[in-house]
Amino acid sequence: MRINTKKYIEEAHKRGISPVRFACSLSKSYSVSVFNGEVEEQHIGEVGSVGGKGLVDGKYGSFSADGIREDSPSLLADKILENAKYGKEGKTSDFYTGGKRYRKVAIDEKAFVPSTLQELREAALALEKEVHAKDSRIKKCSVDLAFTKGESMRFNDVGLKCSKKTFYYLCNISLVCEDEKGEPRTAGNSVYSFTTLADVLA
């Protein structure tokens, strides 16, 4: 995620906001829902958000918005300044000022293999069919399959700048079965994978 952190901080300082901190996130996901052999829903979605909080004359101002736009730095700064008029008293010590090292989490992003919407759809339909074949008492089955890949960032003007990446598959299976007396029974399970679609289906 490419975020011009310098621009956010500059716009805040122009308005007398300091210290100030920001948080941004952006994620993209593909999802498919299958019920009794048919695709009910499928989505390709991109979600972004940005928020900020700072001190103006000793009072807190904050604002957050969905989506990240070219004018987000100035928009956030204006709203933080405006909201600080009604904010609570704050202090500089509430903001991270550096001096500590963040431990870097070992992740293997190269091992993650994204899938297309068509691959998710085919996998969900095949899985739903496989589940039904397990037992004749299974009367209804729904499969929700998705993968998400995203990144988030936090930074301020007094020493903080860190980011985090996320990528995973999620599969939810829900069943309606009948017992020996014909009474309905429900069950479900969820599985995560941080590598491949095949792994979450295994």
Coordinates of C-alpha atoms in Angstrom, one line a residue, residues 5-164:
T5 CA 2.8 9.6 5.1
K6 CA 4.7 12.9 4.8
K7 CA 1.7 14.6 3.1
Y8 CA -0.7 13.5 5.9
I9 CA 1.6 15.0 8.6
E10 CA 2.3 18.2 6.6
E11 CA -1.4 18.9 6.2
A12 CA -1.9 18.4 9.9
H13 CA 1.0 20.6 10.9
K14 CA -0.3 23.4 8.6
R15 CA -3.4 23.5 10.8
G16 CA -1.6 23.4 14.1
I17 CA -2.3 19.8 14.8
S18 CA 0.5 18.1 16.7
P19 CA 1.2 15.5 17.8
V20 CA -1.0 13.6 15.3
R21 CA -1.4 9.9 14.4
F22 CA -3.0 8.2 11.4
A23 CA -4.1 4.7 10.5
C24 CA -4.8 3.4 7.0
S25 CA -6.0 0.1 5.7
L26 CA -6.7 -1.4 2.3
S27 CA -7.9 -4.9 1.5
K28 CA -9.2 -6.8 -1.5
S29 CA -11.4 -10.0 -1.3
Y30 CA -13.1 -12.5 -3.5
S31 CA -16.0 -14.5 -2.1
V32 CA -18.5 -17.1 -3.2
S33 CA -21.6 -18.6 -1.5
V34 CA -23.0 -21.9 -2.7
F35 CA -26.3 -23.5 -1.5
N36 CA -27.5 -26.9 -2.5
G37 CA -25.6 -27.0 -5.8
E38 CA -26.1 -23.4 -6.9
V39 CA -24.1 -20.2 -6.6
E40 CA -26.1 -17.8 -4.6
E41 CA -23.7 -14.9 -4.3
Q42 CA -20.2 -13.9 -5.5
H43 CA -18.3 -10.7 -4.9
I44 CA -15.1 -9.0 -5.7
G45 CA -14.6 -6.2 -3.2
E46 CA -12.0 -3.6 -2.3
V47 CA -12.3 -1.9 1.1
G48 CA -10.2 1.0 2.3
S49 CA -10.3 3.2 5.4
V50 CA -8.3 6.0 6.9
G51 CA -8.5 7.8 10.2
G52 CA -6.6 10.3 12.3
K53 CA -6.3 11.8 15.8
G54 CA -4.4 14.7 17.1
L55 CA -4.1 17.5 19.6
V56 CA -5.1 21.1 18.9
D57 CA -4.4 23.5 21.8
G58 CA -4.5 20.6 24.1
K59 CA -7.8 19.1 22.9
Y60 CA -8.3 15.9 21.0
G61 CA -9.8 15.9 17.5
S62 CA -10.4 12.8 15.4
F63 CA -12.0 11.7 12.2
S64 CA -12.2 8.6 10.0
A65 CA -13.5 7.8 6.6
D66 CA -14.2 4.9 4.2
G67 CA -11.9 4.9 1.2
I68 CA -8.5 6.5 0.6
R69 CA -8.5 9.3 -1.9
E70 CA -6.1 11.9 -3.2
D71 CA -7.5 14.5 -1.0
S72 CA -7.6 12.3 2.2
P73 CA -4.7 14.1 3.9
S74 CA -6.3 17.6 3.7
L75 CA -9.8 16.2 4.4
L76 CA -8.7 14.4 7.6
A77 CA -6.7 17.4 8.8
D78 CA -9.7 19.8 8.3
K79 CA -12.0 17.4 10.2
I80 CA -9.6 16.8 13.0
L81 CA -9.2 20.6 13.5
E82 CA -13.0 21.1 13.4
N83 CA -13.8 18.3 15.8
A84 CA -11.1 19.4 18.3
K85 CA -13.3 22.3 19.2
Y86 CA -15.5 19.9 21.0
G87 CA -12.8 17.4 22.0
K88 CA -11.6 16.2 25.4
E89 CA -8.4 17.4 27.0
G90 CA -5.4 15.4 25.9
K91 CA -1.6 15.2 26.4
T92 CA 1.4 14.6 24.3
S93 CA 2.5 11.6 26.4
D94 CA -0.5 9.7 24.9
F95 CA 1.4 9.4 21.6
Y96 CA 4.2 7.0 20.9
T97 CA 7.5 8.9 20.7
G98 CA 9.9 6.3 19.5
G99 CA 12.8 4.6 21.3
K100 CA 11.4 1.1 21.1
R101 CA 11.9 -1.4 18.4
Y102 CA 9.0 -3.4 16.9
R103 CA 9.7 -7.1 16.4
K104 CA 9.2 -8.1 12.8
V105 CA 6.8 -11.0 12.5
A106 CA 8.2 -13.7 10.1
I107 CA 5.7 -14.2 7.3
D108 CA 6.1 -16.0 4.0
E109 CA 4.1 -13.9 1.6
K110 CA 5.6 -15.7 -1.4
A111 CA 4.0 -18.9 -0.2
F112 CA 0.5 -17.4 -0.5
V113 CA -1.1 -18.3 -3.8
P114 CA -4.2 -16.1 -4.6
S115 CA -7.1 -17.5 -6.6
T116 CA -9.5 -16.1 -9.2
L117 CA -13.2 -15.8 -8.6
Q118 CA -13.8 -18.7 -11.0
E119 CA -11.4 -20.9 -9.1
L120 CA -13.3 -20.1 -5.9
R121 CA -16.6 -20.8 -7.5
E122 CA -15.5 -24.2 -8.9
A123 CA -14.0 -25.2 -5.6
A124 CA -17.1 -24.2 -3.6
L125 CA -19.4 -26.2 -5.9
A126 CA -17.1 -29.2 -5.8
L127 CA -16.8 -29.1 -2.0
E128 CA -20.6 -28.8 -1.6
K129 CA -21.1 -31.8 -3.8
E130 CA -18.5 -33.8 -1.9
V131 CA -20.2 -32.9 1.5
H132 CA -23.6 -34.1 0.2
A133 CA -22.1 -37.4 -0.9
K134 CA -20.8 -38.1 2.6
D135 CA -24.1 -39.0 4.1
S136 CA -27.7 -39.3 2.8
R137 CA -29.0 -37.7 6.0
I138 CA -27.5 -34.3 4.9
K139 CA -30.4 -32.4 3.4
K140 CA -29.0 -28.9 3.0
C141 CA -25.5 -27.6 2.7
S142 CA -24.1 -24.2 2.2
V143 CA -20.4 -23.3 1.5
D144 CA -18.9 -19.9 1.8
L145 CA -15.4 -19.6 0.4
A146 CA -13.3 -16.4 0.3
F147 CA -9.8 -15.1 0.2
T148 CA -8.6 -11.7 1.5
K149 CA -5.3 -9.9 0.9
G150 CA -4.7 -6.5 2.6
E151 CA -2.3 -4.2 4.3
S152 CA -2.6 -1.7 7.1
M153 CA -0.3 1.1 8.3
R154 CA 0.0 3.2 11.5
F155 CA 2.2 6.3 11.7
N156 CA 2.5 9.6 13.6
D157 CA 4.8 12.7 13.7
V158 CA 6.8 11.7 16.7
G159 CA 8.4 8.4 15.8
L160 CA 5.8 5.7 14.9
K161 CA 5.7 4.1 11.4
C162 CA 4.7 0.4 11.1
S163 CA 2.8 -1.7 8.7
K164 CA 1.1 -5.1 8.6

